[in-house]
Amino acid sequence: VVEVLLFALFCYVTGEVFRCYWDMSQRRPMMEEESQLIKRGPVPWAGHDSLTFIAEQVSHHPPISGFYAEYPSKLISVSGHNWTQSKYFGLSIGVHNVGIIRLNLHEFDEEYTCTLPKAYGRSILTVPWIEIGGKCYMECSKTGYLANIEFHCKPFYGGKKHRVTAEITHQPTGRLVMKIDGEWNGVIFADYPDGNREIFLDTLNLQTVMKKIKKVDAMEKHESRYVWKDLTTALRAEDLERATDAKHAVEEQQRAGVRERNEKGEVFRTRYFDLIGEEWKYKHPLMSRVPGNTNK
């Protein structure tokens, strides 16, 4: 189990890409402008009413991933980048996420800036489970709303797993909007200043939509599941020796690429993301493809 978790944490190749989509179809005809938005988007073969996602490993040292998602029919997009600092705690593995997410509601011209909590792999020698812990926030400078969010780790003795709390305020006036309390993978409640309490989100009754991806054999050679297909096969067969050989083969191929670029005096060029200031941005975001949009 330890070896498998370590493989998952430390397997990445500069330039590898992962793409998928979720079909949110409402079974209505596709408009021509919607078709063009999808075809020029991150997952050209997705349906017209789909949530699409793309991620690219844009750097190896440090290991940074750029990612982008969009829902064209709702004019919503999410962009961000992330890299991790991992530590081994004996019976746990901790992952500190360093990065930022920007959620855009284009219909309202609102952008929400979000930070990321930490993640932990617990009980790795017995029955492993995942826990989220730490503080993060979500803020919109246009509206002035701020959500301070805390994911609570389970206490050593007693206590609940997966607890999350939050406080949402309107910064310009200092007004408390609501408080949140519950389990992030269960039921979350909202408490309002007037004393009312209601269910904010019930994840247990949400409809599950499975992501869709191409078959591995139809993927391009730089796509993640194609890059790591031999390693994945070996891990599923619990053959750690063959998995190690497969991992080393991919890493050696990457080293050879670095040597070749150095000899030719070339630099690595990302396919889908550009570094703008200190943030990695998707090259062809949703609003740059909307006909008639002047804010590109």
Coordinates of C-alpha atoms in Angstrom, one line a residue:
V1 CA 0.0 0.0 0.0
V2 CA 2.8 2.4 0.9
E3 CA 4.5 1.8 -2.5
V4 CA 1.3 2.5 -4.4
L5 CA 0.6 5.7 -2.5
L6 CA 4.2 6.9 -3.2
F7 CA 3.8 6.1 -6.9
A8 CA 0.7 8.2 -6.9
L9 CA 2.4 11.1 -5.2
F10 CA 5.6 11.2 -7.2
C11 CA 4.7 10.1 -10.7
Y12 CA 4.6 13.0 -13.1
V13 CA 6.2 14.0 -16.4
T14 CA 6.7 17.5 -17.7
G15 CA 4.3 18.1 -20.5
E16 CA 1.9 15.2 -19.7
V17 CA -1.8 16.2 -20.2
F18 CA -5.1 14.8 -18.8
R19 CA -8.4 15.6 -20.4
C20 CA -11.9 14.5 -19.6
Y21 CA -15.5 15.8 -19.6
W22 CA -18.8 15.3 -17.8
D23 CA -22.0 15.0 -19.9
M24 CA -24.6 17.4 -18.4
S25 CA -26.9 17.0 -21.4
Q26 CA -30.4 18.2 -21.2
R27 CA -31.2 16.6 -24.5
R28 CA -31.8 19.8 -26.5
P29 CA -30.5 20.6 -30.0
M30 CA -27.0 22.0 -30.2
M31 CA -26.7 25.6 -31.5
E32 CA -24.0 26.3 -34.1
E33 CA -22.2 28.8 -31.8
E34 CA -22.2 26.2 -29.0
S35 CA -20.6 23.7 -31.4
Q36 CA -17.8 26.1 -32.3
L37 CA -17.2 26.9 -28.6
I38 CA -16.7 23.2 -27.8
K39 CA -14.6 22.4 -30.9
R40 CA -12.1 25.2 -30.0
G41 CA -12.2 24.2 -26.3
P42 CA -10.0 22.0 -24.1
V43 CA -12.0 18.8 -25.1
P44 CA -13.1 19.2 -28.7
W45 CA -15.0 15.8 -28.8
A46 CA -17.2 16.7 -25.8
G47 CA -20.9 17.2 -26.1
H48 CA -22.5 20.7 -26.3
D49 CA -23.8 20.6 -22.7
S50 CA -20.6 19.3 -21.1
L51 CA -18.3 20.3 -18.3
T52 CA -14.8 19.9 -19.7
F53 CA -11.4 19.7 -17.9
I54 CA -7.8 19.8 -18.9
A55 CA -4.6 19.7 -16.9
E56 CA -1.0 19.9 -17.9
Q57 CA 2.3 19.3 -16.0
V58 CA 3.9 22.6 -16.8
S59 CA 7.0 22.2 -14.6
H60 CA 9.0 19.4 -13.1
H61 CA 11.0 21.4 -10.5
P62 CA 8.9 22.3 -8.7
P63 CA 6.2 19.9 -10.0
I64 CA 3.5 22.4 -11.0
S65 CA 0.2 21.5 -12.7
G66 CA -1.9 24.0 -14.6
F67 CA -5.6 23.2 -14.9
Y68 CA -8.7 24.6 -16.5
A69 CA -12.4 23.7 -16.6
E70 CA -15.4 25.3 -18.3
Y71 CA -19.1 24.9 -18.6
P72 CA -19.9 26.8 -21.8
S73 CA -23.7 26.6 -21.6
K74 CA -23.6 28.3 -18.2
L75 CA -20.7 30.7 -19.0
I76 CA -18.7 29.3 -16.1
S77 CA -14.9 28.7 -16.1
V78 CA -12.3 27.7 -13.5
S79 CA -8.5 28.1 -13.9
G80 CA -5.6 27.6 -11.6
H81 CA -2.3 26.0 -10.8
N82 CA -1.1 23.8 -8.0
W83 CA 2.0 22.1 -6.8
T84 CA 2.5 19.9 -3.7
Q85 CA 4.9 19.6 -0.8
S86 CA 4.6 16.1 0.6
K87 CA 5.7 14.7 4.0
Y88 CA 5.7 11.2 5.5
F89 CA 4.5 11.0 9.1
G90 CA 5.0 7.3 9.8
L91 CA 1.3 6.2 9.5
S92 CA 0.2 9.1 7.3
I93 CA 1.3 11.0 4.2
G94 CA 0.5 14.7 4.2
V95 CA 0.2 16.9 1.1
H96 CA 0.4 20.7 1.3
N97 CA -1.2 22.2 -1.8
V98 CA 0.4 25.4 -3.0
G99 CA -1.5 27.3 -5.6
I100 CA -4.6 29.3 -6.4
I101 CA -7.9 28.8 -8.2
R102 CA -10.0 31.4 -10.0
L103 CA -13.7 30.7 -10.5
N104 CA -15.4 33.0 -13.1
L105 CA -19.1 33.5 -13.4
H106 CA -19.0 35.3 -16.7
E107 CA -22.7 36.1 -16.9
F108 CA -22.3 38.3 -13.8
D109 CA -18.7 39.4 -14.5
E110 CA -17.7 38.0 -11.1
E111 CA -14.3 36.3 -10.3
Y112 CA -13.8 34.3 -7.1
T113 CA -10.3 33.7 -5.8
C114 CA -9.8 30.4 -3.9
T115 CA -6.9 28.8 -2.0
L116 CA -6.6 25.1 -1.3
P117 CA -6.6 23.0 1.9
K118 CA -4.2 20.2 2.7
A119 CA -4.8 16.5 2.1
Y120 CA -3.7 13.4 4.1
G121 CA -3.5 9.7 3.4
R122 CA -4.2 8.1 6.8
S123 CA -3.6 4.6 8.2
I124 CA -1.5 3.6 5.2
L125 CA -0.4 0.3 6.8
T126 CA -3.9 -0.9 7.6
V127 CA -7.1 0.4 5.9
P128 CA -6.1 3.7 4.1
W129 CA -8.5 6.6 4.0
I130 CA -8.3 10.2 2.8
E131 CA -8.7 13.3 5.0
I132 CA -8.8 17.0 4.1
G133 CA -7.5 19.5 6.7
G134 CA -6.5 23.1 7.1
K135 CA -7.8 26.6 6.3
C136 CA -8.6 28.2 2.9
Y137 CA -10.7 31.0 1.6
M138 CA -12.9 32.1 -1.3
E139 CA -13.2 35.8 -2.1
C140 CA -14.9 38.0 -4.7
S141 CA -13.4 41.5 -4.9
K142 CA -16.4 42.8 -7.0
T143 CA -19.1 41.8 -4.5
G144 CA -17.1 42.0 -1.3
Y145 CA -18.1 38.5 -0.1
L146 CA -15.5 36.4 1.7
A147 CA -15.8 32.8 2.9
N148 CA -13.2 31.6 5.5
I149 CA -13.3 27.8 5.4
E150 CA -11.7 25.3 7.7
F151 CA -11.5 21.5 7.1
H152 CA -11.1 19.8 10.5
C153 CA -8.8 16.8 10.9
K154 CA -10.2 14.0 13.1
P155 CA -8.9 14.3 16.7
F156 CA -6.8 11.4 17.9
Y157 CA -9.5 10.5 20.4
G158 CA -13.1 10.8 19.5
G159 CA -14.5 13.4 17.2
K160 CA -16.0 13.2 13.7
K161 CA -14.2 12.6 10.3
H162 CA -14.5 15.0 7.4
R163 CA -15.9 18.0 9.3
V164 CA -15.9 21.4 7.6
T165 CA -16.9 24.8 9.0
A166 CA -17.1 28.2 7.3
E167 CA -18.0 31.8 8.0
I168 CA -19.3 34.0 5.1
T169 CA -19.1 37.8 5.5
H170 CA -19.7 40.9 3.4
Q171 CA -16.4 42.7 3.9
P172 CA -17.4 46.3 3.0
T173 CA -20.0 46.3 5.8
G174 CA -18.7 43.6 8.1
R175 CA -22.1 41.9 7.9
L176 CA -22.2 38.2 8.8
V177 CA -24.1 36.4 6.0
M178 CA -24.1 32.8 7.3
K179 CA -22.1 30.1 9.1
I180 CA -21.6 26.6 7.7
D181 CA -21.1 23.4 9.6
G182 CA -21.2 19.7 8.5
E183 CA -19.3 17.0 6.7
W184 CA -17.8 17.8 3.3
N185 CA -18.7 14.3 2.0
G186 CA -22.1 14.3 3.8
V187 CA -24.7 16.9 4.8
I188 CA -23.7 20.6 5.3
F189 CA -25.9 23.0 7.2
A190 CA -26.2 26.8 7.0
D191 CA -27.0 29.0 10.1
Y192 CA -28.2 32.5 9.5
P193 CA -28.0 35.5 11.9
D194 CA -31.8 35.5 12.4
G195 CA -31.5 32.0 13.9
N196 CA -32.8 30.0 10.9
R197 CA -31.0 26.8 10.1
E198 CA -31.3 24.8 6.8
I199 CA -29.5 22.3 4.7
F200 CA -27.0 24.1 2.6
L201 CA -25.7 21.0 0.7
D202 CA -26.6 17.3 0.9
T203 CA -23.8 15.5 -1.0
L204 CA -25.4 12.1 -0.2
N205 CA -28.3 12.8 -2.5
L206 CA -26.5 14.5 -5.4
Q207 CA -26.6 12.8 -8.7
T208 CA -23.3 11.3 -9.7
V209 CA -22.1 12.0 -13.2
M210 CA -19.1 9.9 -14.3
K211 CA -16.3 11.6 -16.2
K212 CA -15.7 10.5 -19.8
I213 CA -12.3 10.0 -21.4
K214 CA -10.9 8.5 -24.6
K215 CA -9.8 4.9 -24.6
V216 CA -6.0 4.7 -23.9
D217 CA -5.2 3.4 -27.3
A218 CA -6.9 6.5 -28.9
M219 CA -5.0 9.0 -26.7
E220 CA -2.0 11.1 -27.8
K221 CA 1.4 10.0 -26.6
H222 CA 1.7 12.9 -24.1
E223 CA -1.7 12.1 -22.4
S224 CA -1.3 10.9 -18.8
R225 CA -3.1 7.5 -19.1
Y226 CA -1.1 6.7 -22.2
V227 CA 2.2 7.8 -20.6
W228 CA 1.6 5.6 -17.5
K229 CA -0.3 2.7 -19.0
D230 CA 2.4 0.1 -18.3
L231 CA 2.8 1.3 -14.8
T232 CA -0.9 1.3 -14.2
T233 CA -1.2 -2.3 -15.5
A234 CA 1.6 -3.4 -13.2
L235 CA 0.1 -1.8 -10.2
R236 CA -3.3 -3.3 -10.8
A237 CA -1.6 -6.7 -11.0
E238 CA 0.2 -5.8 -7.7
D239 CA 3.6 -6.4 -9.5
L240 CA 5.7 -3.7 -7.9
E241 CA 8.9 -4.8 -9.6
R242 CA 7.4 -4.4 -13.0
A243 CA 5.8 -1.1 -11.9
T244 CA 9.2 0.2 -10.8
D245 CA 10.7 -0.8 -14.2
A246 CA 7.9 1.0 -16.0
K247 CA 8.3 4.1 -13.9
H248 CA 12.0 4.2 -14.5
A249 CA 11.5 3.8 -18.3
V250 CA 9.2 6.8 -18.4
E251 CA 11.6 8.8 -16.3
E252 CA 14.6 7.9 -18.5
Q253 CA 12.6 9.0 -21.6
Q254 CA 12.0 12.3 -19.9
R255 CA 15.7 12.7 -19.1
A256 CA 16.6 11.9 -22.7
G257 CA 14.3 14.7 -23.8
V258 CA 15.9 17.2 -21.4
R259 CA 19.4 16.2 -22.7
E260 CA 18.3 16.6 -26.3
R261 CA 16.8 20.0 -25.7
N262 CA 19.9 21.1 -23.9
E263 CA 22.1 20.0 -26.7
K264 CA 20.0 21.9 -29.2
G265 CA 19.7 25.0 -27.0
E266 CA 15.9 24.6 -26.8
V267 CA 13.6 25.3 -23.9
F268 CA 10.5 23.2 -23.0
R269 CA 7.3 24.8 -24.4
T270 CA 4.0 24.0 -22.8
R271 CA 1.1 23.0 -25.1
Y272 CA -2.0 24.5 -23.4
F273 CA -0.9 26.9 -20.6
D274 CA 1.2 30.1 -20.5
L275 CA 2.9 31.6 -17.4
I276 CA 1.4 35.1 -17.0
G277 CA 3.0 36.9 -14.0
E278 CA 3.1 34.2 -11.3
E279 CA 0.1 32.3 -12.5
W280 CA -0.4 29.6 -15.2
K281 CA -3.3 30.5 -17.5
Y282 CA -5.0 28.3 -20.1
K283 CA -4.2 29.7 -23.6
H284 CA -7.8 29.6 -25.0
P285 CA -10.2 30.4 -22.2
L286 CA -13.9 30.4 -22.7
M287 CA -14.6 34.1 -23.1
S288 CA -11.8 34.5 -25.7
R289 CA -13.9 32.2 -27.9
V290 CA -17.4 33.7 -27.3
P291 CA -18.5 35.6 -30.5
G292 CA -18.8 39.3 -30.0
N293 CA -17.0 39.3 -26.6
T294 CA -14.7 42.3 -26.3
N295 CA -13.2 41.4 -22.9
K296 CA -10.7 38.7 -24.2

